[in-house]
JSON list of C-alpha atoms in Angstrom, two decimals:
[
{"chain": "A", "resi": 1, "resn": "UNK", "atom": "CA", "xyz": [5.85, -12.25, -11.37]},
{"chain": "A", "resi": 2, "resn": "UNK", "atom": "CA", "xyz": [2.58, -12.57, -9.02]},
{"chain": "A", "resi": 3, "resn": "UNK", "atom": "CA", "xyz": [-0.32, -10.43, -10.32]},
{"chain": "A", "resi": 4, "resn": "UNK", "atom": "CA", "xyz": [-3.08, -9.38, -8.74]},
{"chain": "A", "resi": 5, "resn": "UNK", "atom": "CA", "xyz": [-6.37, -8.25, -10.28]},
{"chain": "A", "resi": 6, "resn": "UNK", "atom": "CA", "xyz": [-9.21, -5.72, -9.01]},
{"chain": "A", "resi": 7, "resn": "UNK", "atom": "CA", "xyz": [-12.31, -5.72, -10.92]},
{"chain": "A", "resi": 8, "resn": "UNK", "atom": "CA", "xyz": [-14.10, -3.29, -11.52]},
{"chain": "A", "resi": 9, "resn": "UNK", "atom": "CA", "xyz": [-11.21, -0.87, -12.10]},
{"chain": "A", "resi": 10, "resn": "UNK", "atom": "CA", "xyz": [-13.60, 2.25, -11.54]},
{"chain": "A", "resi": 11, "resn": "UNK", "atom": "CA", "xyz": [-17.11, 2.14, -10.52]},
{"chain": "A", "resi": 12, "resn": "UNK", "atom": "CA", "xyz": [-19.84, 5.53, -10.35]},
{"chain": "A", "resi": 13, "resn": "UNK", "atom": "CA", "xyz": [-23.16, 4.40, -8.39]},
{"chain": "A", "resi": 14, "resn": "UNK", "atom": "CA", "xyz": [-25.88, 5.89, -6.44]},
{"chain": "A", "resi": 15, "resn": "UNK", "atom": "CA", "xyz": [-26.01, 6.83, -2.72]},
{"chain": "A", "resi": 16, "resn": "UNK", "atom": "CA", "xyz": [-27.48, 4.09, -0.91]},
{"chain": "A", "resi": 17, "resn": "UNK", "atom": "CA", "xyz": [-26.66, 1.75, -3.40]},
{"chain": "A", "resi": 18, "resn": "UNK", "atom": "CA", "xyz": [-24.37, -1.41, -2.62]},
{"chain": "A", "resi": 19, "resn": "UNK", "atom": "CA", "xyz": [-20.98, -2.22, -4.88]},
{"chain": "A", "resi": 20, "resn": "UNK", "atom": "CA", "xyz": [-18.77, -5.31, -5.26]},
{"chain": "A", "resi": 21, "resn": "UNK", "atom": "CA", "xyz": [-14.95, -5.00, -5.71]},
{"chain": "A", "resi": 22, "resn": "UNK", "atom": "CA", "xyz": [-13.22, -8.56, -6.46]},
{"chain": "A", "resi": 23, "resn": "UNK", "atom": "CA", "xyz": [-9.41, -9.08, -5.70]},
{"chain": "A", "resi": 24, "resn": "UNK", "atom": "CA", "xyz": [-8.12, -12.00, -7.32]},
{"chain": "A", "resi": 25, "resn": "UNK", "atom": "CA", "xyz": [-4.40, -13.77, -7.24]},
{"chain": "A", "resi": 26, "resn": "UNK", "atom": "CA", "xyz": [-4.01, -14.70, -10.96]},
{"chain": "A", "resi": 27, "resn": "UNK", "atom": "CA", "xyz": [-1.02, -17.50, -10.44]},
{"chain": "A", "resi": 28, "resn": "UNK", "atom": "CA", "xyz": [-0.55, -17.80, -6.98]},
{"chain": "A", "resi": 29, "resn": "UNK", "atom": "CA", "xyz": [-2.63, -18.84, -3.70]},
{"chain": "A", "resi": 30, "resn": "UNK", "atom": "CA", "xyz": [-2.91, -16.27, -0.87]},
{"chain": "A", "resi": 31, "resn": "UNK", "atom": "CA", "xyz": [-4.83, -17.30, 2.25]},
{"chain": "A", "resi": 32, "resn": "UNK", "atom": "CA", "xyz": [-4.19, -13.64, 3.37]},
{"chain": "A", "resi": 33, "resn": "UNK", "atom": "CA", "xyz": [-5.44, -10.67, 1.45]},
{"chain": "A", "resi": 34, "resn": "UNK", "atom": "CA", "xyz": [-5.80, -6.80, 2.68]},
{"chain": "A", "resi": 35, "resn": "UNK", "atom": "CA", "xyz": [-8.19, -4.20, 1.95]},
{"chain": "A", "resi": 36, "resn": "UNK", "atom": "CA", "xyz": [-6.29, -0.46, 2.10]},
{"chain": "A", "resi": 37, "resn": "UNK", "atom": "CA", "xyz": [-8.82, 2.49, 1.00]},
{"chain": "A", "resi": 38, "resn": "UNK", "atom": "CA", "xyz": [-6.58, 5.94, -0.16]},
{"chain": "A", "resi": 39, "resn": "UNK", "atom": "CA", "xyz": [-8.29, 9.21, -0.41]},
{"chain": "A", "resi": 40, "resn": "UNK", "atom": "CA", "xyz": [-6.83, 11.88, -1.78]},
{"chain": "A", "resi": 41, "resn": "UNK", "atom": "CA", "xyz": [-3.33, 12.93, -1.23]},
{"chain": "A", "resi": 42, "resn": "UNK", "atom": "CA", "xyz": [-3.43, 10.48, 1.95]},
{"chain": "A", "resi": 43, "resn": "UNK", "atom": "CA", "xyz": [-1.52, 7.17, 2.56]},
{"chain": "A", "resi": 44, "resn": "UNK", "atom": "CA", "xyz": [-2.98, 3.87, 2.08]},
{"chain": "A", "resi": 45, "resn": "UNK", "atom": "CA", "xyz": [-4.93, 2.82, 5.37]},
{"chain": "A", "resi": 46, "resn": "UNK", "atom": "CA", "xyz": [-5.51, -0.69, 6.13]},
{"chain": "A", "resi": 47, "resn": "UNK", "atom": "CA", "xyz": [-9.27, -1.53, 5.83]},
{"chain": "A", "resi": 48, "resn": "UNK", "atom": "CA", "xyz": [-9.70, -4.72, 6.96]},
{"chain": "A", "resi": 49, "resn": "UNK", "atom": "CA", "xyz": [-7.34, -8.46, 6.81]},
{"chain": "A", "resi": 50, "resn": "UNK", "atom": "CA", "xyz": [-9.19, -10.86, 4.69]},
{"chain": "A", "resi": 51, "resn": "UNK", "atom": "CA", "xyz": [-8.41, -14.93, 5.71]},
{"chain": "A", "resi": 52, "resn": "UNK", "atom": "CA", "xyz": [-9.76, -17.44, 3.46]},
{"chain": "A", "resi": 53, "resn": "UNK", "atom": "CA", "xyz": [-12.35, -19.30, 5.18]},
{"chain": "A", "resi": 54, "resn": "UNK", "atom": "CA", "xyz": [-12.80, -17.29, 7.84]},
{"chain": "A", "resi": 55, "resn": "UNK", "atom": "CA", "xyz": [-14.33, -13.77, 9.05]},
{"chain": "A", "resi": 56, "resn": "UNK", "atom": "CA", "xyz": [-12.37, -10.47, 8.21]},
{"chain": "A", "resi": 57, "resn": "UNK", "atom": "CA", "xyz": [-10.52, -8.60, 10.61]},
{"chain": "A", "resi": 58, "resn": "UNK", "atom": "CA", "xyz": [-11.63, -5.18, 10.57]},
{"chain": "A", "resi": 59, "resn": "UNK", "atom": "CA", "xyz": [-9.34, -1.88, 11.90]},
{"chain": "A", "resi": 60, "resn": "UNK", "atom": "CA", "xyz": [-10.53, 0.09, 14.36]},
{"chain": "A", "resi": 61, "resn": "UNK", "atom": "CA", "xyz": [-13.14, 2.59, 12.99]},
{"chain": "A", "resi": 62, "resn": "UNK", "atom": "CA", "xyz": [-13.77, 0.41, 9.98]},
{"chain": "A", "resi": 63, "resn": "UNK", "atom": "CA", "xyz": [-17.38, -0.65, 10.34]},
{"chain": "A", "resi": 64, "resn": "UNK", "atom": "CA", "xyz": [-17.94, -4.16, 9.15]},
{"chain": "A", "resi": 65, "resn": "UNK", "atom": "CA", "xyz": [-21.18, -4.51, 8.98]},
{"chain": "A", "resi": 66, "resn": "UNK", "atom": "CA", "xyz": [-20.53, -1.50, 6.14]},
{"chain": "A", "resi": 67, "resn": "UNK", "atom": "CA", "xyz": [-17.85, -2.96, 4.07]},
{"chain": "A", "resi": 68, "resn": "UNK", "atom": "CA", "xyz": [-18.77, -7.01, 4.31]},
{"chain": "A", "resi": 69, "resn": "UNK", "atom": "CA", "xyz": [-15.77, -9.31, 3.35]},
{"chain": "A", "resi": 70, "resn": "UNK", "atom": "CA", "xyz": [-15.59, -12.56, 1.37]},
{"chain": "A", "resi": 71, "resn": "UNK", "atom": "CA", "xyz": [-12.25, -15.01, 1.11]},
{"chain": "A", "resi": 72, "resn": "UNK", "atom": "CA", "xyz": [-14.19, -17.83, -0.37]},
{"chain": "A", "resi": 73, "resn": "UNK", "atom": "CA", "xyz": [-11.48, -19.54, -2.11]},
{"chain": "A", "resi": 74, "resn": "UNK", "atom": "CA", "xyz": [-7.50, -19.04, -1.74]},
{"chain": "A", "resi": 75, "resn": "UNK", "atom": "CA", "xyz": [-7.45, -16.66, -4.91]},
{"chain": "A", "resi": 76, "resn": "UNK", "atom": "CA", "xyz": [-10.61, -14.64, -4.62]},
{"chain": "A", "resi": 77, "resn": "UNK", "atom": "CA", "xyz": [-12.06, -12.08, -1.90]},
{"chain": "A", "resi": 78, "resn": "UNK", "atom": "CA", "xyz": [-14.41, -9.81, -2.26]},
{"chain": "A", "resi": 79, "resn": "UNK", "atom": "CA", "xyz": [-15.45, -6.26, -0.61]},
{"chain": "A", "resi": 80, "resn": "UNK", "atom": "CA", "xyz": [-18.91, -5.25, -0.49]},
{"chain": "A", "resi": 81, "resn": "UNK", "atom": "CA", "xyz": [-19.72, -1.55, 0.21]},
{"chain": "A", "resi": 82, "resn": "UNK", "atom": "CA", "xyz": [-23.12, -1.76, 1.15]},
{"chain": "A", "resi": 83, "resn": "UNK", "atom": "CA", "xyz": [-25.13, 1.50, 1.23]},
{"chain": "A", "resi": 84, "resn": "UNK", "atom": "CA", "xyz": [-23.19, 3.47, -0.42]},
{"chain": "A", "resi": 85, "resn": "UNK", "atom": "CA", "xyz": [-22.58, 7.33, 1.01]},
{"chain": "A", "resi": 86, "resn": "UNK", "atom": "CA", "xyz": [-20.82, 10.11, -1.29]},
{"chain": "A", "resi": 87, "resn": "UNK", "atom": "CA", "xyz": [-17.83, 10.02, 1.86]},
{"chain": "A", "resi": 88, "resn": "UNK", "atom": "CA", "xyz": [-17.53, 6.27, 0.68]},
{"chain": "A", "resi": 89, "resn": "UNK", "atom": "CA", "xyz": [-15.76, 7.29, -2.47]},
{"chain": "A", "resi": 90, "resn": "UNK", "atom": "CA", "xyz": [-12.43, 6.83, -2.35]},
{"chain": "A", "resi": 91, "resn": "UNK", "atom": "CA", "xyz": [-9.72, 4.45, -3.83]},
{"chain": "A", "resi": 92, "resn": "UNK", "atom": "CA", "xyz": [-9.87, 1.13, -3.00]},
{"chain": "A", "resi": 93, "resn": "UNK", "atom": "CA", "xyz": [-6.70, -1.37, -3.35]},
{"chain": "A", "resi": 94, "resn": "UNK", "atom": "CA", "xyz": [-6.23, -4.88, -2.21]},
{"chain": "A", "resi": 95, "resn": "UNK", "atom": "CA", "xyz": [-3.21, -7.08, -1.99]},
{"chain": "A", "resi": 96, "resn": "UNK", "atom": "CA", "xyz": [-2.44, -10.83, -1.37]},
{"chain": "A", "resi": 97, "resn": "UNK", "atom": "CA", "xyz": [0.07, -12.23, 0.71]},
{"chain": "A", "resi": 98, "resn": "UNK", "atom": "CA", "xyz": [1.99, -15.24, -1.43]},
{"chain": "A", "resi": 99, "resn": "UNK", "atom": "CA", "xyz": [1.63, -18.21, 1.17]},
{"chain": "A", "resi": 100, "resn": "UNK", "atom": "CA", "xyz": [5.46, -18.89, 0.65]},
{"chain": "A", "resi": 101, "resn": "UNK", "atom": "CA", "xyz": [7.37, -15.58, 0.19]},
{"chain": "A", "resi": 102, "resn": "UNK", "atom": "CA", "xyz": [4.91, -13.21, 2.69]},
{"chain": "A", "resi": 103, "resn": "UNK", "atom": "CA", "xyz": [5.26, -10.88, 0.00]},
{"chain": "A", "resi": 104, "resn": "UNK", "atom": "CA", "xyz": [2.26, -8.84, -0.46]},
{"chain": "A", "resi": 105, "resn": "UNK", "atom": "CA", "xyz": [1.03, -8.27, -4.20]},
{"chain": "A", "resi": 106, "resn": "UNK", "atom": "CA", "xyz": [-1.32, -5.07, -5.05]},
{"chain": "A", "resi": 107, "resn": "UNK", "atom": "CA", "xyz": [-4.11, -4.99, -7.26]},
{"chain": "A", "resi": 108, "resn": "UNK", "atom": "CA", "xyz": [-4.35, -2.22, -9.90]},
{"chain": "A", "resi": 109, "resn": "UNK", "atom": "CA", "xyz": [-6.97, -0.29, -7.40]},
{"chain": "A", "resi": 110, "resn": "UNK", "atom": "CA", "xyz": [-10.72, 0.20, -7.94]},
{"chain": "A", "resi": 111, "resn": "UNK", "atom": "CA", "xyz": [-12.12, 3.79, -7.41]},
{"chain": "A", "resi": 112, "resn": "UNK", "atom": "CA", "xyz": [-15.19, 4.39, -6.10]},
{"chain": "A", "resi": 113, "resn": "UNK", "atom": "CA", "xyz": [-17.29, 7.61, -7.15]},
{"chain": "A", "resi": 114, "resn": "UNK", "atom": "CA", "xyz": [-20.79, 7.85, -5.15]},
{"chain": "A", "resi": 115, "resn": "UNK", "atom": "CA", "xyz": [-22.87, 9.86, -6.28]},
{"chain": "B", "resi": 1, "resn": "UNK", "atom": "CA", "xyz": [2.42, 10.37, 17.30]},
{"chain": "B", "resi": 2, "resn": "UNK", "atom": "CA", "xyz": [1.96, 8.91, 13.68]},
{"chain": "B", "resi": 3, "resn": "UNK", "atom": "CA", "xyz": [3.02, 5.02, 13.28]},
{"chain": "B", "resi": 4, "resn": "UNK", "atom": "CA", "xyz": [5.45, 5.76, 9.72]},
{"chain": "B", "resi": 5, "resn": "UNK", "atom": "CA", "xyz": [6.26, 9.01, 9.90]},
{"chain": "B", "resi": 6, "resn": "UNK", "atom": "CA", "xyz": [7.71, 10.93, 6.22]},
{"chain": "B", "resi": 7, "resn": "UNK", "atom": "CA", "xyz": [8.57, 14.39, 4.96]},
{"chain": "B", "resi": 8, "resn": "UNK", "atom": "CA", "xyz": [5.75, 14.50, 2.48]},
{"chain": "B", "resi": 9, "resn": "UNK", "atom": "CA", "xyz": [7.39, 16.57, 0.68]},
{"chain": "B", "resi": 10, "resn": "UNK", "atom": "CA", "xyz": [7.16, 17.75, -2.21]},
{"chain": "B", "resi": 11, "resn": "UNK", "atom": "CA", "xyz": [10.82, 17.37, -3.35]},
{"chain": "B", "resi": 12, "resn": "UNK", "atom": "CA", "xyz": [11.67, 19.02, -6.35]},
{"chain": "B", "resi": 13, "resn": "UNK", "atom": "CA", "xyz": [15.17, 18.02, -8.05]},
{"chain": "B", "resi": 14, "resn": "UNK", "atom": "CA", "xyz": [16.89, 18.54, -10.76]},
{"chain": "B", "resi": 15, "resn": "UNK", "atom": "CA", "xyz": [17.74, 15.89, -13.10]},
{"chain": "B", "resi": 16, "resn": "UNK", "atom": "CA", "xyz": [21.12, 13.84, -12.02]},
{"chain": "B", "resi": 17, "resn": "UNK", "atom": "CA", "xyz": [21.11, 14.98, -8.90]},
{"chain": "B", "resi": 18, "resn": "UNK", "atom": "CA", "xyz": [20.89, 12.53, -6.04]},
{"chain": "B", "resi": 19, "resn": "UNK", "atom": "CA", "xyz": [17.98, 12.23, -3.35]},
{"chain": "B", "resi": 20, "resn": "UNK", "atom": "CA", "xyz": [17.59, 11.36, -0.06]},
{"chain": "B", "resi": 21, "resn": "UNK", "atom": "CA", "xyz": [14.46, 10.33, 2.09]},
{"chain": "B", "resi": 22, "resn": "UNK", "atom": "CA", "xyz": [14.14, 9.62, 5.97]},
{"chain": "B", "resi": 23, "resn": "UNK", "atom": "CA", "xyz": [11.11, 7.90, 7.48]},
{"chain": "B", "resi": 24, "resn": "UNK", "atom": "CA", "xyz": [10.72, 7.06, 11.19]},
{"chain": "B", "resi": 25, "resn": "UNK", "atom": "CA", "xyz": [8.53, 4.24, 12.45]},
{"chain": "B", "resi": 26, "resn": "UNK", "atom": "CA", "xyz": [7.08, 3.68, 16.43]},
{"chain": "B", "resi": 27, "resn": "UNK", "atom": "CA", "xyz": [6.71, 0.43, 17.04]},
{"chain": "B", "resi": 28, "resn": "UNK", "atom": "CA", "xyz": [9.94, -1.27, 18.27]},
{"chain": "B", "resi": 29, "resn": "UNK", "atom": "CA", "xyz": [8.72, -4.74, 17.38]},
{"chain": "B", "resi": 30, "resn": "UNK", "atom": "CA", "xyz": [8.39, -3.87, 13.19]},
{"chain": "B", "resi": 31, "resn": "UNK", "atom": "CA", "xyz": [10.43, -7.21, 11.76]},
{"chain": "B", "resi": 32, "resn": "UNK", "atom": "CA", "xyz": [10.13, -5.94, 7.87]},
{"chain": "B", "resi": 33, "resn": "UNK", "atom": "CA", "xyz": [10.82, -2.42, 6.11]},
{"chain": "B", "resi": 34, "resn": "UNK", "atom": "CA", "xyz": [10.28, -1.70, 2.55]},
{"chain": "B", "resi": 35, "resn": "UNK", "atom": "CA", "xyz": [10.41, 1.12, 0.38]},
{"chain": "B", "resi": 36, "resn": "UNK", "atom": "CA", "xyz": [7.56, 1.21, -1.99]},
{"chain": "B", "resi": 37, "resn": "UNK", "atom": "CA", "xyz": [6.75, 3.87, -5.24]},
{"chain": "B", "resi": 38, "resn": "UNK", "atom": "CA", "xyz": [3.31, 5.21, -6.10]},
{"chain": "B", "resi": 39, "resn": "UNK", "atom": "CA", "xyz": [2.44, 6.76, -9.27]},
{"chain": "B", "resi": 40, "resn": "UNK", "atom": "CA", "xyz": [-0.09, 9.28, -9.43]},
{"chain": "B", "resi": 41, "resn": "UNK", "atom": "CA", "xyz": [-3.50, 7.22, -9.30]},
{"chain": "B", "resi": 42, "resn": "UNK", "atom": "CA", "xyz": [-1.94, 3.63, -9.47]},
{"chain": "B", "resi": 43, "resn": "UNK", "atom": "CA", "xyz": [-1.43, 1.23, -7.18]},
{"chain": "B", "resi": 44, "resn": "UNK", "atom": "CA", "xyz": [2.00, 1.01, -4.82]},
{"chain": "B", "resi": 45, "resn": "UNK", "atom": "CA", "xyz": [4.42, -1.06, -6.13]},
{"chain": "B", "resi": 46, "resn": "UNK", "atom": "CA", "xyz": [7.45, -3.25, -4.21]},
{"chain": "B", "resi": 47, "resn": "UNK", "atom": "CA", "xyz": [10.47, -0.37, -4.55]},
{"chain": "B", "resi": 48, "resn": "UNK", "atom": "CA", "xyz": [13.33, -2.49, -2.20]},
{"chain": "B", "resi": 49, "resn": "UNK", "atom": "CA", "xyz": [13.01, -4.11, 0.93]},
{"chain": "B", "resi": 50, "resn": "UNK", "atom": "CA", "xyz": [15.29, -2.42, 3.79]},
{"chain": "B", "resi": 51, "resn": "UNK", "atom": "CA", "xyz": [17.77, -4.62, 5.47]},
{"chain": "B", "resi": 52, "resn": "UNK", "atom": "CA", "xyz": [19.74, -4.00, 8.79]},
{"chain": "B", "resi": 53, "resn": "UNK", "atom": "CA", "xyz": [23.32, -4.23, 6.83]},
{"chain": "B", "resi": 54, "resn": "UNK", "atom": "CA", "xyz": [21.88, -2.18, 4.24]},
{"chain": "B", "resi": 55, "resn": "UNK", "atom": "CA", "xyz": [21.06, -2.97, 0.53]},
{"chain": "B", "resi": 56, "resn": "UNK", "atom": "CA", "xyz": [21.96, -1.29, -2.90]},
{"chain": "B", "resi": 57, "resn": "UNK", "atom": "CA", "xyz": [19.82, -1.96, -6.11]},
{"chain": "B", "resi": 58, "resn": "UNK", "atom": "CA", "xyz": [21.14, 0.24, -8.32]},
{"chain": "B", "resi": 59, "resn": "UNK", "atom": "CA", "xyz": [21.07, 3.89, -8.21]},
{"chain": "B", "resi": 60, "resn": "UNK", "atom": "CA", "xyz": [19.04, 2.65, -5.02]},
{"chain": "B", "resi": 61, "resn": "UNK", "atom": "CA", "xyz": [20.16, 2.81, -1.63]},
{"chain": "B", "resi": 62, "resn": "UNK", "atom": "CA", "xyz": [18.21, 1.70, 1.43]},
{"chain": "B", "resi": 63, "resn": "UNK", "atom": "CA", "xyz": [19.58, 2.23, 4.85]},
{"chain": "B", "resi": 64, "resn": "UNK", "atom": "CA", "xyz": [17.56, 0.93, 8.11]},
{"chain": "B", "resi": 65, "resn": "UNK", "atom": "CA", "xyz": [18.94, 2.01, 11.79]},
{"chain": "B", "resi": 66, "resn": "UNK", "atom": "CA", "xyz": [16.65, -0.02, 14.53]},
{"chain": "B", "resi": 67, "resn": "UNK", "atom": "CA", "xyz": [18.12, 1.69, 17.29]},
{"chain": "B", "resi": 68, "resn": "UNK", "atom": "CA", "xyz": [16.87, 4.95, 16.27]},
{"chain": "B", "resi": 69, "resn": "UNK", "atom": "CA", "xyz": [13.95, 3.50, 14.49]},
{"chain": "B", "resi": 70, "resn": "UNK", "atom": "CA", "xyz": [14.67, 5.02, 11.40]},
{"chain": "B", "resi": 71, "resn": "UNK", "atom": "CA", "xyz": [14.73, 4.10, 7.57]},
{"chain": "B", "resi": 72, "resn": "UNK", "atom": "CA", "xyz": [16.37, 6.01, 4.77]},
{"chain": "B", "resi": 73, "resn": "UNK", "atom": "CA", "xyz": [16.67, 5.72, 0.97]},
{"chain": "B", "resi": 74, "resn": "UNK", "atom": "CA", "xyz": [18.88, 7.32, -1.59]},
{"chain": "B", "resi": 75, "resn": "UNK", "atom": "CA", "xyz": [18.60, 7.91, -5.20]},
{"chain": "B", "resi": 76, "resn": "UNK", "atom": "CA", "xyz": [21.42, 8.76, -7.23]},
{"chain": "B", "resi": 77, "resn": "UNK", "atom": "CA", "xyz": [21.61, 10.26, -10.93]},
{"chain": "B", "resi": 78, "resn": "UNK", "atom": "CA", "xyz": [18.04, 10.49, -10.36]},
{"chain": "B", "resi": 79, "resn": "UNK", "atom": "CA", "xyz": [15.79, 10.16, -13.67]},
{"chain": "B", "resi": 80, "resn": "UNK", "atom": "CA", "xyz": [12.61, 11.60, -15.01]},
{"chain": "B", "resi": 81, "resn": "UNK", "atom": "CA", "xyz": [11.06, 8.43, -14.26]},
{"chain": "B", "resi": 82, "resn": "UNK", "atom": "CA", "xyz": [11.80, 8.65, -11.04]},
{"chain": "B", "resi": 83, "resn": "UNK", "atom": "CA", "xyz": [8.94, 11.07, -10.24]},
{"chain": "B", "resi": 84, "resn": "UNK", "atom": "CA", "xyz": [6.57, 9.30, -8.03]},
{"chain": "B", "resi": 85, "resn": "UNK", "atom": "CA", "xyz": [5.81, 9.25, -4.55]},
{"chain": "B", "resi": 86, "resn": "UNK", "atom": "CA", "xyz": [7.81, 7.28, -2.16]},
{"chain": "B", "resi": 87, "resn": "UNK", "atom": "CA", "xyz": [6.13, 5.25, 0.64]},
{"chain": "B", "resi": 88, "resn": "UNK", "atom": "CA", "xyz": [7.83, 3.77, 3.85]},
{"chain": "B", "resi": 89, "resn": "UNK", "atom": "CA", "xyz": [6.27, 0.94, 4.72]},
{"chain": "B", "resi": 90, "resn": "UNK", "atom": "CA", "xyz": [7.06, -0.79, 7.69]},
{"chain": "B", "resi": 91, "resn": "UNK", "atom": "CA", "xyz": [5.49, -4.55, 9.15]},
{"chain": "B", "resi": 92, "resn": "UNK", "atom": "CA", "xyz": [5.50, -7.37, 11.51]},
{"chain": "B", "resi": 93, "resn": "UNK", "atom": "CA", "xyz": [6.57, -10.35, 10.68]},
{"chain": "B", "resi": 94, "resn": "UNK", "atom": "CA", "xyz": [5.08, -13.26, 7.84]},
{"chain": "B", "resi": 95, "resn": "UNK", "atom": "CA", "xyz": [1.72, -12.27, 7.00]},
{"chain": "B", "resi": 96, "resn": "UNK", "atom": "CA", "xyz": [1.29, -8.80, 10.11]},
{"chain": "B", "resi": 97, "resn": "UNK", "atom": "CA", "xyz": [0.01, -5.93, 8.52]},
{"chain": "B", "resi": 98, "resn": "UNK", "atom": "CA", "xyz": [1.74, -3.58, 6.60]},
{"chain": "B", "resi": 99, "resn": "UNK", "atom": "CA", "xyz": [1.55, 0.05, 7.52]},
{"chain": "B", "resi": 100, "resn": "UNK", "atom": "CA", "xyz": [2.68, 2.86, 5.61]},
{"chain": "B", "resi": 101, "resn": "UNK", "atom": "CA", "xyz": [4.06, 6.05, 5.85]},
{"chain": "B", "resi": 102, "resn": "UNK", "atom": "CA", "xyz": [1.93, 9.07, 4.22]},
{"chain": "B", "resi": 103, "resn": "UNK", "atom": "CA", "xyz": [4.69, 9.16, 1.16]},
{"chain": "B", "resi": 104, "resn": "UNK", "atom": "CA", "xyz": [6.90, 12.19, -0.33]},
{"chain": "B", "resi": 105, "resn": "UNK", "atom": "CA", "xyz": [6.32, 13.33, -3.50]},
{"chain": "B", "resi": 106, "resn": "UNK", "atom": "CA", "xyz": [9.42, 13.29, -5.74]},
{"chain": "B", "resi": 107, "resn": "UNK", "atom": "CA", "xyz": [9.66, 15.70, -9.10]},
{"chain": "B", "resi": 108, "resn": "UNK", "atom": "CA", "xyz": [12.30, 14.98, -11.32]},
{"chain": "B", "resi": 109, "resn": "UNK", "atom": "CA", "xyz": [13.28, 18.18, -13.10]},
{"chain": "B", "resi": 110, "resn": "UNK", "atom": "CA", "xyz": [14.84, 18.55, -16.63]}
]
């Protein structure tokens, strides 16, 4: 089956500190992936629609110049949190769309402790 | 009014028994349904999609009514494993943004 892979799969850093989380498709090309963040005991809310080669559409409230997105290549995006804050901690997941069965694909999850 | 709307829960039920969930979604225009599990501090994963006719994988049942915009699963001869929480998820259609439901939490009991 598709996989999909989050690295790293739990990160602690500083306030005001910046963090990378990469989503990779391992053996399958998505020109779509999604950024959902899940605190806890709430549902997954959609962050932010990543499209390869072009900019990120963010959700309302999501502040992009906060949480920068990267599609670079058709199995890689990446989500920078960029000045960390203590509220920034949270759980972040990303999925990819396959191009030919629209299913979306999760990644294990990366959570996010700021300290 | 909430997009995916769900019982949270929490459901507590006895081993073998069987299980029911509702979920209601808002938007008229949603083309794709799904049922999806969470374990505690994992990611979601693909339960069933939900089909108009209805679709059985299973001890899994997965009923969708458009006209009253609502989606249902049942489990039957629930397991231990089956303790999770439950997410409706509901979409447009190809690649439209998935949104889901807050979940309800399942307990299997012995």
């Amino acid at each position: 089956g598709a996989v999909v892979s989050q690295h790293p799969s739990w990160v602690i850093c500083k306030s005001g500190t910046s963090v990378k989380i990469e989503c990779r498709s391992l053996d399958f090309q998505a020109t779509t992936m999604f950024w959902y963040r899940q605190f806890p005991k709430q549902s997954l809310m959609l962050m932010a629609t990543s499209n390869e080669g072009s900019k990120a559409t963010y959700e309302q409230g999501v502040e992009k110049d906060k949480f920068l997105i990267n599609h670079a290549s058709l199995t890689l995006s990446t989500l920078t949190v960029t000045s960390a804050h203590p509220e920034d901690s949270s759980f972040y997941i990303c999925s990819a769309l396959h191009t030919t069965s629209y299913e979306q694909y999760f990644g294990p999850g990366t959570r996010l402790t700021v300290t | 009014r909430k997009e995916v709307e769900q019982d949270p829960g929490p459901f507590n039920v006895p081993e073998g028994a069987t299980v029911a969930f509702n979920c209601t979604y808002s938007n008229s225009a949603s083309q794709s349904f799904f049922w999806y599990r969470q374990d505690c501090r994992k990611e979601p994963k693909l339960l069933m999609s939900v089909y108009s006719s209805g679709n059985e994988d299973g001890r899994f049942t997965a009923q969708l009514n458009r006209a009253s915009q609502y989606i249902s699963l049942l489990i039957r001869d629930s397991k231990l494993s089956d303790s999770a929480t439950y997410l409706c998820v509901v979409g447009g259609f190809g690649n439209e943004k998935l949104t889901f439901g807050t979940g309800t939490r399942l307990t299997i009991i012995p």
